């Protein structure tokens, strides 16, 4: 059988994976979507309580909508904001249903290689199909041959740890009973009881951290005695809370203002310049966070670690990837998304060429394509897979054409270097400057909105 007659295997039935399948099907290229979860959008469902900062008009892929149209599906009001649960139930599941048996759930990809070729072998490599090894929940194993592989598995299953050096802090694993790496769902009575009246540390400075701060502030305003300690590895600058009213995604800007209000109203204290080195226990079993500089914070009852996500590359070890040594993103894409180099949150559209690897026919797309970089938008992923599908189908004119304009964040006009002193910081300056460590209270904003952000993406500089 010619490799051209084989399907394209898409790993992950999330928003970008299903969109990839839709674009392939439109081009008469057969797709096989393999999803580890029990349902389409399994990762999205884990943050079903969080509202996106993108509207329905920005989170529905055009090819997917065309496939859904014959089923009688109609897109919700494009100006409204779905929650993760809305997105999964009202769009992802209907799309998976429309794609039919092309989507298989409960299937974990355990490895990808070339048929009969490990990563060392050159001879005849590109003429061999890909072999995708999978495992089912009952332990049964199977393999699928593919003409190309699109990995849209995301980063949700591999959150970054609390440790400032990228490794778990000492005692972090032992403290697992009091640590979560997800935005808590405070509408769940059991989860609400865990945080109500407690002192909670939130570690991180992105959209997920903003969301957690806003949620815990609402709990505090209910008179529960809840208090938050917000821990940032860097300092407070004019752009810490995002672009505010300058953000072209208004709900994203409003989310930062909601987090700012949590600090201004006294529901949260911000501790800056603190890089966690260890977790210790006091006599009551509460957690004491110890910084790399020797500081010890007052005990907390709970810790929410929201320091970003990272890609799981373990099952791709036998294919040849070209990844940036810092971000673990494709080499050609990395300069566009590297927070060390340029404006946070403002990423130019890109396609198959930036997503290519030395192993022709392998593409990392969606959040996984960003590696450890933050600020990913669904619109970016949809443009990625439109281009990739066109390239696989042989339509390079379409694949090379830019068909997307992304919104600006309104923040971070220049480079944000890790330890650059903030001597002339302005609202439009770099996002990562680190003043001397301090506990701060901020001036109240003139207006605060409460729309929450797109949970999996982390904010400025991933801390």
Short mmCIF file of C-alpha atoms in Angstrom, two decimals:
data_model
loop_
_atom_site.label_atom_id
_atom_site.label_comp_id
_atom_site.label_asym_id
_atom_site.label_seq_id
_atom_site.Cartn_x
_atom_site.Cartn_y
_atom_site.Cartn_z
CA UNK A 1 0.00 0.00 0.00
CA UNK A 2 1.24 3.51 -0.85
CA UNK A 3 1.71 5.74 2.17
CA UNK A 4 -0.56 8.27 0.44
CA UNK A 5 -3.47 5.88 0.90
CA UNK A 6 -2.94 5.70 4.65
CA UNK A 7 -4.79 8.01 7.06
CA UNK A 8 -3.25 10.93 8.90
CA UNK A 9 -3.21 10.11 12.59
CA UNK A 10 -4.24 13.03 14.79
CA UNK A 11 -3.33 12.69 18.47
CA UNK A 12 -5.92 14.34 20.70
CA UNK A 13 -9.62 15.08 20.23
CA UNK A 14 -9.51 18.57 21.68
CA UNK A 15 -10.38 21.79 19.81
CA UNK A 16 -7.29 21.79 17.59
CA UNK A 17 -7.16 18.04 16.98
CA UNK A 18 -10.79 17.91 15.89
CA UNK A 19 -10.25 20.99 13.71
CA UNK A 20 -7.29 19.24 12.08
CA UNK A 21 -9.51 16.28 11.25
CA UNK A 22 -12.16 18.60 9.81
CA UNK A 23 -9.65 20.31 7.51
CA UNK A 24 -8.23 16.97 6.38
CA UNK A 25 -11.67 15.52 5.63
CA UNK A 26 -12.57 18.61 3.60
CA UNK A 27 -9.52 17.89 1.47
CA UNK A 28 -10.44 14.22 1.04
CA UNK A 29 -7.56 13.11 3.25
CA UNK A 30 -8.64 10.40 5.67
CA UNK A 31 -8.03 11.15 9.35
CA UNK A 32 -7.91 8.98 12.45
CA UNK A 33 -8.20 10.87 15.74
CA UNK A 34 -6.91 9.10 18.85
CA UNK A 35 -8.05 10.49 22.21
CA UNK A 36 -6.78 9.20 25.55
CA UNK A 37 -9.82 10.48 27.44
CA UNK A 38 -13.21 8.85 27.52
CA UNK A 39 -14.86 11.64 25.52
CA UNK A 40 -13.94 14.31 23.01
CA UNK A 41 -12.53 17.38 24.71
CA UNK A 42 -11.55 15.41 27.82
CA UNK A 43 -8.95 17.98 28.93
CA UNK A 44 -11.30 20.91 28.32
CA UNK A 45 -13.90 19.20 30.48
CA UNK A 46 -11.46 19.24 33.39
CA UNK A 47 -11.74 23.03 33.45
CA UNK A 48 -15.41 23.15 32.52
CA UNK A 49 -16.09 25.73 35.26
CA UNK A 50 -13.73 28.32 33.75
CA UNK A 51 -15.02 30.88 31.25
CA UNK A 52 -12.91 31.56 28.18
CA UNK A 53 -11.73 35.07 27.35
CA UNK A 54 -12.41 34.34 23.68
CA UNK A 55 -15.95 34.54 22.32
CA UNK A 56 -17.86 31.82 20.50
CA UNK A 57 -17.01 33.67 17.30
CA UNK A 58 -13.31 33.05 18.00
CA UNK A 59 -13.36 29.42 19.17
CA UNK A 60 -15.25 27.69 16.33
CA UNK A 61 -13.10 26.54 13.43
CA UNK A 62 -14.53 27.38 9.97
CA UNK A 63 -13.98 23.91 8.49
CA UNK A 64 -15.50 22.33 11.58
CA UNK A 65 -18.54 24.55 11.24
CA UNK A 66 -18.96 23.48 7.63
CA UNK A 67 -18.88 19.82 8.67
CA UNK A 68 -21.39 20.50 11.45
CA UNK A 69 -23.83 22.46 9.29
CA UNK A 70 -25.50 19.43 7.61
CA UNK A 71 -26.26 17.99 11.06
CA UNK A 72 -28.45 20.97 11.92
CA UNK A 73 -25.90 22.42 14.33
CA UNK A 74 -25.96 26.18 14.79
CA UNK A 75 -23.20 28.18 16.41
CA UNK A 76 -24.12 29.90 19.68
CA UNK A 77 -24.23 33.70 19.78
CA UNK A 78 -20.76 34.62 18.46
CA UNK A 79 -20.49 37.60 20.84
CA UNK A 80 -20.89 35.54 24.03
CA UNK A 81 -18.23 33.77 26.08
CA UNK A 82 -18.46 30.00 26.59
CA UNK A 83 -17.20 28.14 29.63
CA UNK A 84 -15.01 25.12 29.11
CA UNK A 85 -18.06 22.95 29.68
CA UNK A 86 -20.05 24.88 27.08
CA UNK A 87 -17.24 24.53 24.57
CA UNK A 88 -17.02 20.78 25.09
CA UNK A 89 -20.76 20.03 25.13
CA UNK A 90 -22.02 22.45 22.50
CA UNK A 91 -19.17 22.27 19.99
CA UNK A 92 -16.51 19.61 20.55
CA UNK A 93 -18.81 16.67 21.17
CA UNK A 94 -21.11 17.48 18.22
CA UNK A 95 -18.04 17.83 16.01
CA UNK A 96 -16.67 14.48 17.18
CA UNK A 97 -20.08 12.92 16.50
CA UNK A 98 -20.12 14.43 12.99
CA UNK A 99 -16.67 12.97 12.30
CA UNK A 100 -18.03 9.57 13.33
CA UNK A 101 -15.74 6.58 13.67
CA UNK A 102 -12.76 8.68 12.64
CA UNK A 103 -12.62 9.66 16.34
CA UNK A 104 -11.66 6.96 18.83
CA UNK A 105 -11.63 7.58 22.57
CA UNK A 106 -9.98 5.74 25.44
CA UNK A 107 -6.86 5.22 23.29
CA UNK A 108 -3.48 6.35 24.62
CA UNK A 109 -0.65 6.84 22.15
CA UNK A 110 2.48 5.26 23.62
CA UNK A 111 4.91 5.70 20.74
CA UNK A 112 5.46 6.99 17.20
CA UNK A 113 8.15 5.80 14.81
CA UNK A 114 8.87 4.99 11.17
CA UNK A 115 8.06 1.41 10.20
CA UNK A 116 11.18 -0.65 10.80
CA UNK A 117 13.31 2.43 11.49
CA UNK A 118 14.31 3.76 14.88
CA UNK A 119 15.54 7.35 15.01
CA UNK A 120 19.11 6.32 14.15
CA UNK A 121 18.45 4.75 10.75
CA UNK A 122 18.67 6.93 7.61
CA UNK A 123 18.28 4.32 4.84
CA UNK A 124 14.84 4.44 3.20
CA UNK A 125 13.43 6.37 6.12
CA UNK A 126 11.15 8.81 4.32
CA UNK A 127 9.62 6.07 2.19
CA UNK A 128 8.35 4.23 5.27
CA UNK A 129 4.97 4.97 6.81
CA UNK A 130 4.66 6.09 10.41
CA UNK A 131 3.71 3.51 13.01
CA UNK A 132 1.62 4.76 15.93
CA UNK A 133 1.50 2.43 18.93
CA UNK A 134 -1.54 2.71 21.21
CA UNK A 135 -2.84 1.14 24.39
CA UNK A 136 -6.43 0.74 25.56
CA UNK A 137 -7.68 0.96 29.13
CA UNK A 138 -7.88 -2.83 29.37
CA UNK A 139 -4.18 -3.13 28.48
CA UNK A 140 -4.77 -4.23 24.89
CA UNK A 141 -2.18 -2.88 22.45
CA UNK A 142 -2.51 -1.98 18.79
CA UNK A 143 -0.62 -0.10 16.11
CA UNK A 144 -1.77 2.07 13.23
CA UNK A 145 0.08 2.95 10.04
CA UNK A 146 -0.10 6.60 8.98
CA UNK A 147 1.07 8.85 6.15
CA UNK A 148 1.58 11.72 8.60
CA UNK A 149 1.14 12.42 12.31
CA UNK A 150 -0.37 15.57 13.78
CA UNK A 151 0.20 15.76 17.53
CA UNK A 152 -2.50 17.96 19.07
CA UNK A 153 -2.34 16.33 22.50
CA UNK A 154 -1.78 19.62 24.30
CA UNK A 155 0.05 20.15 27.58
CA UNK A 156 -2.75 19.79 30.14
CA UNK A 157 -1.42 16.56 31.64
CA UNK A 158 2.03 18.02 32.38
CA UNK A 159 1.76 21.15 34.53
CA UNK A 160 4.97 22.80 35.62
CA UNK A 161 6.00 22.47 39.28
CA UNK A 162 6.32 25.13 41.95
CA UNK A 163 10.10 24.99 42.11
CA UNK A 164 11.74 28.12 40.75
CA UNK A 165 14.31 26.11 38.77
CA UNK A 166 11.76 24.12 36.80
CA UNK A 167 12.07 21.05 39.03
CA UNK A 168 9.72 20.23 41.92
CA UNK A 169 10.61 22.09 45.10
CA UNK A 170 11.98 20.02 47.95
CA UNK A 171 9.00 18.54 49.75
CA UNK A 172 6.60 19.38 46.91
CA UNK A 173 5.71 15.76 46.22
CA UNK A 174 5.29 15.01 49.92
CA UNK A 175 2.91 17.97 50.21
CA UNK A 176 0.66 16.71 47.40
CA UNK A 177 -2.34 16.48 49.76
CA UNK A 178 -2.38 20.28 50.04
CA UNK A 179 -1.30 21.24 46.51
CA UNK A 180 -3.30 21.45 43.28
CA UNK A 181 -2.10 22.42 39.82
CA UNK A 182 -5.52 23.45 38.50
CA UNK A 183 -7.88 26.39 38.98
CA UNK A 184 -10.30 25.13 41.65
CA UNK A 185 -14.00 24.79 40.88
CA UNK A 186 -15.53 26.68 43.80
CA UNK A 187 -19.06 25.84 42.64
CA UNK A 188 -18.36 22.29 43.83
CA UNK A 189 -19.31 22.21 47.54
CA UNK A 190 -16.43 19.89 48.45
CA UNK A 191 -13.88 22.07 46.67
CA UNK A 192 -15.39 25.23 48.13
CA UNK A 193 -15.10 23.78 51.63
CA UNK A 194 -11.41 23.06 51.00
CA UNK A 195 -10.62 26.76 50.50
CA UNK A 196 -13.31 28.63 52.47
CA UNK A 197 -11.87 30.29 55.54
CA UNK A 198 -8.38 29.12 54.65
CA UNK A 199 -5.13 30.84 53.80
CA UNK A 200 -4.12 29.80 50.28
CA UNK A 201 -0.95 30.50 48.31
CA UNK A 202 -1.35 31.00 44.55
CA UNK A 203 1.92 30.64 42.63
CA UNK A 204 1.96 32.04 39.10
CA UNK A 205 1.37 35.23 37.12
CA UNK A 206 -0.68 34.21 34.09
CA UNK A 207 -4.31 33.90 33.11
CA UNK A 208 -4.83 30.83 35.28
CA UNK A 209 -3.39 32.60 38.34
CA UNK A 210 -5.59 35.64 37.65
CA UNK A 211 -8.61 33.37 37.52
CA UNK A 212 -7.75 31.68 40.81
CA UNK A 213 -7.19 35.05 42.50
CA UNK A 214 -10.56 36.31 41.28
CA UNK A 215 -12.37 33.14 42.40
CA UNK A 216 -10.81 33.20 45.86
CA UNK A 217 -11.59 36.92 46.19
CA UNK A 218 -15.26 36.16 45.53
CA UNK A 219 -15.10 33.54 48.27
CA UNK A 220 -13.54 36.09 50.62
CA UNK A 221 -16.25 38.65 49.85
CA UNK A 222 -18.83 36.08 50.93
CA UNK A 223 -17.55 36.60 54.47
CA UNK A 224 -15.76 33.26 54.79
CA UNK A 225 -12.49 34.64 56.13
CA UNK A 226 -10.62 33.39 53.08
CA UNK A 227 -7.27 34.99 52.31
CA UNK A 228 -4.78 34.54 49.47
CA UNK A 229 -1.02 34.97 49.26
CA UNK A 230 -0.08 35.60 45.64
CA UNK A 231 3.49 34.50 44.93
CA UNK A 232 5.31 35.90 41.91
CA UNK A 233 8.82 34.97 40.85
CA UNK A 234 9.32 38.44 39.45
CA UNK A 235 8.31 41.93 40.44
CA UNK A 236 5.19 44.01 39.92
CA UNK A 237 5.33 46.21 36.81
CA UNK A 238 2.85 48.21 34.78
CA UNK A 239 2.06 45.15 32.65
CA UNK A 240 1.79 42.53 35.40
CA UNK A 241 -1.99 42.53 35.14
CA UNK A 242 -2.14 42.44 31.35
CA UNK A 243 -3.34 45.05 28.92
CA UNK A 244 -6.56 46.03 30.67
CA UNK A 245 -8.73 48.15 28.44
CA UNK A 246 -5.99 48.17 25.74
CA UNK A 247 -6.32 44.42 25.21
CA UNK A 248 -8.11 43.58 21.96
CA UNK A 249 -9.65 40.60 23.78
CA UNK A 250 -11.67 42.62 26.34
CA UNK A 251 -12.36 39.68 28.66
CA UNK A 252 -8.65 38.90 28.82
CA UNK A 253 -7.93 42.46 29.87
CA UNK A 254 -10.79 42.37 32.37
CA UNK A 255 -9.40 39.21 33.91
CA UNK A 256 -6.17 40.97 34.87
CA UNK A 257 -8.15 43.82 36.36
CA UNK A 258 -10.16 41.35 38.45
CA UNK A 259 -6.92 39.91 39.83
CA UNK A 260 -5.67 43.43 40.55
CA UNK A 261 -8.86 44.17 42.45
CA UNK A 262 -8.32 41.08 44.62
CA UNK A 263 -5.02 42.58 45.78
CA UNK A 264 -6.32 46.14 46.08
CA UNK A 265 -9.25 45.10 48.27
CA UNK A 266 -7.00 43.23 50.66
CA UNK A 267 -8.19 39.75 49.73
CA UNK A 268 -4.70 38.86 48.52
CA UNK A 269 -1.17 39.96 49.40
CA UNK A 270 1.39 39.87 46.59
CA UNK A 271 4.82 38.52 47.48
CA UNK A 272 7.28 39.35 44.70
CA UNK A 273 10.71 38.08 43.74
CA UNK A 274 10.02 34.78 45.50
CA UNK A 275 11.26 31.57 43.89
CA UNK A 276 10.12 28.53 45.82
CA UNK A 277 12.88 26.16 46.91
CA UNK A 278 11.12 24.00 49.50
CA UNK A 279 7.85 23.13 51.20
CA UNK A 280 8.02 22.43 54.93
CA UNK A 281 5.34 21.59 57.50
CA UNK A 282 4.64 23.45 60.72
CA UNK A 283 3.47 21.74 63.90
CA UNK A 284 -0.14 21.86 62.67
CA UNK A 285 0.66 20.31 59.31
CA UNK A 286 0.30 23.60 57.41
CA UNK A 287 2.77 24.39 54.63
CA UNK A 288 5.64 26.84 54.98
CA UNK A 289 7.10 28.00 51.67
CA UNK A 290 10.85 28.60 51.68
CA UNK A 291 12.43 30.76 48.99
CA UNK A 292 15.78 30.40 47.27
CA UNK A 293 16.85 33.55 49.13
CA UNK A 294 16.10 31.94 52.50
CA UNK A 295 12.82 33.73 53.17
CA UNK A 296 10.14 31.72 54.93
CA UNK A 297 6.53 32.75 54.40
CA UNK A 298 3.83 32.47 57.03
CA UNK A 299 2.09 29.06 56.97
CA UNK A 300 -0.70 28.41 54.47
CA UNK A 301 -3.40 25.76 54.41
CA UNK A 302 -3.44 25.16 50.66
CA UNK A 303 -1.27 25.90 47.62
CA UNK A 304 -2.44 26.37 44.03
CA UNK A 305 0.48 26.06 41.59
CA UNK A 306 -0.23 27.72 38.23
CA UNK A 307 3.23 28.13 36.73
CA UNK A 308 2.42 27.02 33.21
CA UNK A 309 2.55 23.73 31.32
CA UNK A 310 5.11 21.78 29.34
CA UNK A 311 4.87 19.26 26.49
CA UNK A 312 5.06 15.50 26.99
CA UNK A 313 7.57 14.39 24.36
CA UNK A 314 8.15 10.90 25.72
CA UNK A 315 6.13 9.04 23.08
CA UNK A 316 7.90 10.92 20.27
CA UNK A 317 11.38 9.73 21.20
CA UNK A 318 11.83 7.66 17.99
CA UNK A 319 11.06 10.45 15.53
CA UNK A 320 13.39 13.30 14.69
CA UNK A 321 12.12 16.56 16.10
CA UNK A 322 13.70 19.97 15.68
CA UNK A 323 12.92 21.71 18.98
CA UNK A 324 14.25 24.91 20.49
CA UNK A 325 16.48 24.17 23.47
CA UNK A 326 14.64 26.66 25.68
CA UNK A 327 10.95 26.39 24.90
CA UNK A 328 10.76 22.86 23.44
CA UNK A 329 8.82 24.42 20.56
CA UNK A 330 9.63 23.88 16.85
CA UNK A 331 12.81 25.75 15.97
CA UNK A 332 11.21 28.02 13.38
CA UNK A 333 8.24 28.86 15.61
CA UNK A 334 10.21 29.52 18.77
CA UNK A 335 11.38 33.09 17.94
CA UNK A 336 7.74 34.10 17.44
CA UNK A 337 6.65 32.93 20.89
CA UNK A 338 9.75 33.20 23.07
CA UNK A 339 9.02 35.55 26.02
CA UNK A 340 12.75 36.11 26.44
CA UNK A 341 12.89 37.78 23.05
CA UNK A 342 9.81 39.86 22.36
CA UNK A 343 6.40 41.12 23.31
CA UNK A 344 4.37 38.68 25.39
CA UNK A 345 1.04 37.63 23.97
CA UNK A 346 1.48 39.10 20.51
CA UNK A 347 2.19 36.21 18.11
CA UNK A 348 2.10 36.43 14.35
CA UNK A 349 0.19 33.81 12.34
CA UNK A 350 2.26 30.86 11.23
CA UNK A 351 1.77 27.56 9.47
CA UNK A 352 3.31 24.36 8.22
CA UNK A 353 6.77 25.74 7.54
CA UNK A 354 7.27 27.04 11.08
CA UNK A 355 5.81 23.79 12.44
CA UNK A 356 7.95 21.42 10.38
CA UNK A 357 10.61 19.07 11.76
CA UNK A 358 13.55 17.12 10.33
CA UNK A 359 11.14 14.16 10.31
CA UNK A 360 8.97 15.12 7.35
CA UNK A 361 5.29 14.47 8.03
CA UNK A 362 5.32 15.08 11.81
CA UNK A 363 3.67 18.21 13.17
CA UNK A 364 3.17 19.44 16.72
CA UNK A 365 0.18 21.78 16.72
CA UNK A 366 -2.03 23.57 19.21
CA UNK A 367 -0.74 24.33 22.68
CA UNK A 368 1.90 21.62 22.35
CA UNK A 369 3.51 23.54 19.48
CA UNK A 370 4.29 26.39 21.88
CA UNK A 371 6.29 24.09 24.15
CA UNK A 372 6.59 25.99 27.41
CA UNK A 373 5.59 29.37 25.98
CA UNK A 374 2.36 31.01 27.20
CA UNK A 375 -0.56 32.94 25.65
CA UNK A 376 -1.85 30.38 23.15
CA UNK A 377 -5.22 31.11 21.49
CA UNK A 378 -7.61 28.68 19.79
CA UNK A 379 -7.55 30.89 16.70
CA UNK A 380 -3.83 30.27 16.39
CA UNK A 381 -4.34 26.52 16.48
CA UNK A 382 -7.07 26.62 13.86
CA UNK A 383 -4.81 28.53 11.49
CA UNK A 384 -1.99 26.08 12.18
CA UNK A 385 -4.02 23.01 11.21
CA UNK A 386 -5.58 24.72 8.19
CA UNK A 387 -2.08 25.26 6.84
CA UNK A 388 -0.81 21.80 7.86
CA UNK A 389 -3.80 20.04 6.27
CA UNK A 390 -3.25 21.98 3.05
CA UNK A 391 0.44 21.03 3.02
CA UNK A 392 -0.32 17.34 3.59
CA UNK A 393 -2.84 17.49 0.72
CA UNK A 394 -0.19 19.03 -1.52
CA UNK A 395 -1.75 22.50 -1.79
CA UNK A 396 1.28 24.59 -0.88
CA UNK A 397 -0.23 27.83 -2.19
CA UNK A 398 -2.99 27.58 0.41
CA UNK A 399 -0.63 26.22 3.05
CA UNK A 400 1.65 29.24 2.73
CA UNK A 401 -1.17 31.80 2.75
CA UNK A 402 -1.91 33.66 6.00
CA UNK A 403 -5.62 33.66 6.71
CA UNK A 404 -5.71 35.02 10.25
CA UNK A 405 -5.19 38.28 12.12
CA UNK A 406 -4.60 37.82 15.84
CA UNK A 407 -5.60 40.36 18.51
CA UNK A 408 -2.98 42.37 20.37
CA UNK A 409 -2.70 42.06 24.14
CA UNK A 410 -2.02 45.73 24.78
CA UNK A 411 1.04 44.89 26.91
CA UNK A 412 4.75 44.21 26.64
CA UNK A 413 6.19 46.44 23.98
CA UNK A 414 9.73 45.08 24.23
CA UNK A 415 11.88 42.22 25.42
CA UNK A 416 11.23 40.79 28.86
CA UNK A 417 14.51 39.48 30.24
CA UNK A 418 14.48 37.32 33.37
CA UNK A 419 16.50 39.45 35.77
CA UNK A 420 16.63 42.85 34.07
CA UNK A 421 16.19 45.62 36.68
CA UNK A 422 13.08 47.75 36.18
CA UNK A 423 14.62 51.22 36.18
CA UNK A 424 12.36 52.79 33.56
CA UNK A 425 9.32 50.54 33.64
CA UNK A 426 6.18 51.78 31.92
CA UNK A 427 2.87 50.25 31.01
CA UNK A 428 4.20 49.41 27.59
CA UNK A 429 7.52 48.03 28.75
CA UNK A 430 8.89 44.53 29.01
CA UNK A 431 6.90 42.09 31.09
CA UNK A 432 9.42 40.27 33.20
CA UNK A 433 11.55 42.79 35.05
CA UNK A 434 12.36 41.90 38.64
CA UNK A 435 12.56 44.69 41.23
CA UNK A 436 13.73 43.95 44.77
CA UNK A 437 11.49 41.41 46.58
CA UNK A 438 8.64 43.11 48.41
CA UNK A 439 5.09 42.70 49.66
CA UNK A 440 2.88 45.20 47.88
CA UNK A 441 -0.64 46.56 47.84
CA UNK A 442 -1.72 48.17 44.60
CA UNK A 443 -3.80 51.21 43.69
CA UNK A 444 -7.41 50.30 42.94
CA UNK A 445 -8.40 50.22 39.25
CA UNK A 446 -11.11 52.47 37.90
CA UNK A 447 -13.11 49.51 36.63
CA UNK A 448 -13.03 45.78 37.21
CA UNK A 449 -14.62 43.06 35.10
CA UNK A 450 -14.89 39.42 36.11
CA UNK A 451 -14.76 37.41 32.90
CA UNK A 452 -12.32 34.56 33.30
CA UNK A 453 -9.54 33.56 30.97
CA UNK A 454 -8.79 30.55 28.83
CA UNK A 455 -7.53 28.23 31.53
CA UNK A 456 -4.81 26.15 29.94
CA UNK A 457 -2.79 29.10 28.69
CA UNK A 458 -0.51 30.79 31.17
CA UNK A 459 0.17 34.49 31.12
CA UNK A 460 3.14 36.73 30.69
CA UNK A 461 6.37 34.79 30.76
CA UNK A 462 4.87 31.65 32.22
CA UNK A 463 5.47 32.29 35.89
#
